[in-house]
Amino acid sequence: MDYYSLKMRASQQVGEGEQKREQHISGAERIVNRDSVEAVCAAMVRRAMTHSKGDPDFINVKIEKIHESDIQILKALPVTRVDVETWQEGLEKAFGFINKTVSDGLLREARNDEYGVLIKDFAQKLPELLRETFPMRGAMLYDIATCERLEPDHERGVRATYMDALHSSEVDSCKNHFNEAIVLATKVANAPGMVAEFCVSDDPNYVTGYVASKELGYVRIMKMKEMGDENGGRIFLFDSRKASAEECIEYLQKKKILVDVGA
Ligand code: PML
């Protein structure tokens, strides 16, 4: 069977004269079978036209045929939920999960105690790395072995694309944060050299975030920021001793993935 990749991007022009720039309003992507292309496309346009951020000046819809043989099917990461009283507690818990995963990852490949200092430095640096992602459009790709950022363009970051849930014939014009995030996190966790992902939503009305990896699974942390705060971002934590950055980026941006999220 042939599939189609559908991608929608909507933006608005803001500012005057030389300050004029395009501001992102809404985006979505799906991989669906031939019969669903038209309906899903219409739903995407509806999503762009009814977004709370305002009326779009541009809507770009890209439709691309994909051969079934080019698609890899992955089982969704198992999900656990962490309830917290405050967003500060949630953020601390998330940092804790990530620090432990990064430290285990570094030590697993180490011959002696060469990574002890790096582990401590990383833990201190993590809140600042998160802040650096706030103005970025995509995710930060951070190498835990060299402490370097590996995105070819730091402002733009790296994006994971070409993914959807398996058998998702559903035509839904509303964003479902969790459904989209479990698909993305599963793809990211399976990328070559990937150690873990850290995500805080940039939607001011959505305070749930997650940390994820093949070992951790998908850990939903129910409060990770204050309601109304539009600062969010993603960090992909990568280990250059296991794969090259090019290989990892190629997988994130080009490999077609369907995620089996179960019934
Ligand atoms: C969830 O598990 O509810 C999703 C959390 C992160 C969502 C990221 C986003 O879509 O803004």
Coordinates of C-alpha atoms and ligand atoms in Angstrom, one line a residue:
M1 CA 0.0 0.0 0.0
D2 CA 1.2 3.5 -0.7
Y3 CA 1.1 6.2 1.9
Y4 CA 1.2 10.0 1.8
S5 CA 3.1 12.4 4.0
L6 CA 1.1 15.6 4.7
K7 CA 2.7 18.6 6.3
M8 CA 1.0 21.9 7.1
R9 CA 2.6 25.1 8.2
A10 CA 0.7 28.4 8.8
S11 CA 2.2 31.8 9.6
Q12 CA 1.3 35.4 9.9
Q13 CA 3.2 38.5 8.9
V14 CA 4.0 40.7 11.9
G15 CA 5.8 44.1 12.2
E16 CA 6.2 47.0 9.8
G17 CA 8.7 48.0 7.2
E18 CA 12.2 46.5 7.9
Q19 CA 10.9 44.8 11.0
K20 CA 8.4 42.7 9.0
R21 CA 8.8 39.0 9.7
E22 CA 6.8 35.8 9.5
Q23 CA 5.5 34.4 12.8
H24 CA 4.6 30.7 13.1
I25 CA 1.0 30.1 14.0
S26 CA 0.4 26.4 13.6
G27 CA 1.9 23.3 12.1
A28 CA 1.0 19.6 11.8
E29 CA 2.1 16.5 10.0
R30 CA 0.6 13.1 9.2
I31 CA 1.4 9.9 7.3
V32 CA -1.9 8.5 6.0
N33 CA -3.2 6.1 3.3
R34 CA -4.4 7.3 0.0
D35 CA -8.1 7.3 0.9
S36 CA -7.6 9.7 3.9
V37 CA -5.5 12.3 2.1
E38 CA -8.3 14.7 1.2
A39 CA -10.1 14.7 4.5
V40 CA -6.9 15.0 6.6
C41 CA -5.8 17.9 4.4
A42 CA -9.1 19.7 4.9
A43 CA -8.7 19.1 8.7
M44 CA -5.2 20.6 8.7
V45 CA -6.4 23.7 6.9
R46 CA -9.3 24.0 9.4
R47 CA -6.7 23.8 12.2
A48 CA -4.7 26.6 10.7
M49 CA -7.8 28.8 10.1
T50 CA -9.1 28.4 13.6
H51 CA -6.0 28.8 15.6
S52 CA -6.1 30.9 18.8
K53 CA -2.9 32.7 17.7
G54 CA -4.9 34.4 14.9
D55 CA -5.7 34.4 11.2
P56 CA -2.9 33.0 9.0
D57 CA -1.5 35.0 6.1
F58 CA 0.2 31.9 4.6
I59 CA -0.8 28.2 4.8
N60 CA 1.6 25.8 3.2
V61 CA 0.4 22.2 2.7
K62 CA 2.9 19.7 1.3
I63 CA 1.8 16.3 0.1
E64 CA 4.3 13.6 -0.7
K65 CA 3.9 10.0 -1.7
I66 CA 5.8 7.4 0.4
H67 CA 6.4 3.8 -0.5
E68 CA 5.5 1.3 2.2
S69 CA 8.9 -0.3 2.0
D70 CA 10.5 3.0 3.1
I71 CA 8.5 3.1 6.3
Q72 CA 9.8 1.7 9.6
I73 CA 7.2 0.7 12.3
L74 CA 8.2 1.2 15.9
K75 CA 6.4 0.2 19.1
A76 CA 5.5 3.2 21.2
L77 CA 7.6 3.9 24.3
P78 CA 5.8 2.7 27.5
V79 CA 4.2 5.7 29.3
T80 CA 4.4 6.5 33.0
R81 CA 2.8 9.5 34.7
V82 CA 4.4 11.6 37.4
D83 CA 2.0 13.8 39.4
V84 CA 3.5 16.8 41.2
E85 CA 2.2 19.6 43.4
T86 CA 4.1 22.4 41.8
W87 CA 5.9 23.1 38.5
Q88 CA 9.2 23.6 40.4
E89 CA 8.9 20.1 41.7
G90 CA 8.1 18.8 38.2
L91 CA 11.1 20.5 36.7
E92 CA 13.4 19.1 39.5
K93 CA 12.1 15.6 38.9
A94 CA 12.6 16.0 35.1
F95 CA 16.2 17.2 35.7
G96 CA 16.8 14.2 38.0
F97 CA 15.6 11.7 35.4
I98 CA 17.8 13.3 32.7
N99 CA 20.9 13.6 34.9
K100 CA 20.6 9.9 35.9
T101 CA 20.2 8.8 32.3
V102 CA 23.0 11.0 31.0
S103 CA 25.3 9.8 33.8
D104 CA 24.5 6.1 33.2
G105 CA 25.0 6.7 29.4
L106 CA 28.4 8.3 30.0
L107 CA 29.6 5.7 32.4
R108 CA 28.5 2.8 30.3
E109 CA 31.0 3.6 27.6
A110 CA 33.8 4.7 30.1
R111 CA 37.0 2.9 30.8
N112 CA 37.9 4.7 34.0
D113 CA 36.5 7.7 36.0
E114 CA 37.2 10.0 33.0
Y115 CA 33.5 11.2 32.9
G116 CA 33.0 12.1 36.6
V117 CA 33.6 15.8 36.1
L118 CA 31.5 15.9 33.0
I119 CA 28.6 14.4 34.8
K120 CA 28.7 17.0 37.5
D121 CA 29.1 19.8 34.9
F122 CA 26.2 18.6 32.9
A123 CA 23.9 18.6 35.9
Q124 CA 24.8 22.2 36.6
K125 CA 24.4 23.2 33.0
L126 CA 21.1 21.5 32.3
P127 CA 18.8 24.4 33.4
E128 CA 20.8 26.9 31.3
L129 CA 20.6 24.5 28.3
L130 CA 16.8 24.5 28.7
R131 CA 16.7 28.3 28.7
E132 CA 18.8 28.4 25.5
T133 CA 16.1 26.4 23.7
F134 CA 13.3 28.9 24.5
P135 CA 13.8 31.1 21.3
M136 CA 14.6 28.1 19.1
R137 CA 12.2 26.8 16.5
G138 CA 13.5 23.2 16.6
A139 CA 15.3 21.2 19.3
M140 CA 18.8 21.5 20.6
L141 CA 21.1 18.5 19.8
Y142 CA 23.6 18.3 22.6
D143 CA 26.5 15.9 22.7
I144 CA 27.0 14.6 26.2
A145 CA 30.5 13.2 25.4
T146 CA 32.0 16.6 24.2
C147 CA 29.5 19.1 25.8
E148 CA 29.0 20.6 22.3
R149 CA 25.8 21.7 20.5
L150 CA 25.6 19.9 17.2
E151 CA 22.7 21.7 15.4
P152 CA 23.9 23.0 12.0
D153 CA 21.9 26.2 12.7
H154 CA 21.6 27.1 16.4
E155 CA 18.6 29.4 15.9
R156 CA 16.6 26.9 13.9
G157 CA 17.6 23.7 15.8
V158 CA 16.9 20.2 14.6
R159 CA 13.4 18.9 13.8
A160 CA 12.1 15.4 13.9
T161 CA 9.7 14.9 10.9
Y162 CA 8.0 12.2 8.8
M163 CA 6.1 10.3 11.6
D164 CA 2.6 9.4 12.6
A165 CA 0.7 6.9 14.7
L166 CA 0.1 3.5 12.9
H167 CA -3.5 3.0 11.6
S168 CA -4.4 6.6 12.5
S169 CA -7.2 7.1 10.0
E170 CA -8.6 9.7 12.5
V171 CA -9.4 13.1 10.9
D172 CA -8.8 15.5 13.7
S173 CA -8.4 19.2 13.3
C174 CA -7.5 19.9 17.0
K175 CA -4.0 19.5 18.4
N176 CA -3.6 16.6 20.8
H177 CA -0.4 17.3 22.6
F178 CA 0.0 13.8 24.1
N179 CA -0.8 11.8 20.9
E180 CA 1.7 13.9 18.9
A181 CA 4.4 13.8 21.6
I182 CA 4.4 10.0 22.1
V183 CA 4.9 9.6 18.4
L184 CA 7.7 12.1 18.2
A185 CA 9.4 10.9 21.4
T186 CA 9.3 7.3 20.1
K187 CA 11.0 8.3 16.9
V188 CA 13.6 10.4 18.7
A189 CA 14.4 7.7 21.2
N190 CA 15.2 5.3 18.4
A191 CA 17.6 7.7 16.5
P192 CA 21.2 6.6 16.2
G193 CA 23.2 7.7 19.3
M194 CA 20.2 9.2 21.1
V195 CA 20.5 9.1 24.9
A196 CA 17.3 11.0 26.1
E197 CA 14.9 13.8 25.3
F198 CA 13.7 16.6 27.5
C199 CA 10.6 18.5 26.5
V200 CA 8.7 21.5 28.0
S201 CA 5.7 22.6 25.9
D202 CA 5.8 26.1 24.4
D203 CA 2.0 26.3 24.5
P204 CA 1.2 28.9 27.2
N205 CA -1.9 26.9 28.1
Y206 CA -0.2 23.5 28.4
V207 CA 2.0 22.8 31.5
T208 CA 2.6 19.0 31.0
G209 CA 6.0 18.0 29.7
Y210 CA 8.1 14.8 29.5
V211 CA 11.4 13.1 29.5
A212 CA 12.0 10.1 27.4
S213 CA 14.5 7.5 26.3
K214 CA 14.5 3.8 25.4
E215 CA 15.4 3.0 29.1
L216 CA 13.1 5.5 30.8
G217 CA 10.2 5.1 28.4
Y218 CA 7.9 8.2 28.1
V219 CA 7.7 9.9 31.5
R220 CA 4.9 12.5 31.5
I221 CA 5.5 15.1 34.2
M222 CA 2.1 16.7 34.7
K223 CA 3.4 20.2 35.7
M224 CA 6.7 21.6 34.3
K225 CA 6.0 25.3 34.1
E226 CA 3.6 28.0 35.2
M227 CA 0.3 28.3 33.3
G228 CA 0.5 31.2 30.9
D229 CA 4.3 30.9 30.4
E230 CA 5.0 30.6 26.6
N231 CA 8.6 29.4 27.2
G232 CA 9.2 25.9 26.2
G233 CA 11.8 23.8 24.3
R234 CA 13.3 20.5 23.5
I235 CA 16.8 19.0 24.1
F236 CA 17.9 15.9 22.3
L237 CA 20.8 14.4 24.3
F238 CA 23.1 12.6 22.0
D239 CA 26.3 10.6 22.5
S240 CA 28.8 11.1 19.7
R241 CA 30.8 7.9 20.8
K242 CA 27.8 5.8 19.5
A243 CA 26.9 7.5 16.2
S244 CA 27.7 10.5 14.1
A245 CA 25.6 13.7 14.3
E246 CA 25.0 13.5 10.5
E247 CA 23.5 9.9 10.9
C248 CA 21.3 11.0 13.8
I249 CA 20.1 14.2 12.0
E250 CA 19.4 12.2 8.8
Y251 CA 17.3 9.8 10.8
L252 CA 15.3 12.5 12.6
Q253 CA 14.6 14.5 9.4
K254 CA 14.2 11.9 6.7
K255 CA 13.3 8.4 8.1
K256 CA 9.6 7.6 7.7
I257 CA 8.2 6.2 10.9
L258 CA 4.8 4.9 12.0
V259 CA 4.4 4.3 15.7
D260 CA 2.3 1.5 17.0
V261 CA 0.5 3.1 19.9
G262 CA -1.7 0.1 20.6
A263 CA -5.5 0.1 20.8
Ligands
PML1 C1 1.9 15.2 27.1 O1 2.4 14.1 27.5 O2 0.8 15.5 27.5 C2 2.6 16.0 26.1 C3 3.7 16.8 26.7 C4 4.6 17.7 25.7 C5 3.8 18.4 24.6 C6 4.7 19.2 23.8 C7 3.8 20.1 22.9 O3 3.1 19.5 22.1 O4 3.8 21.3 23.1

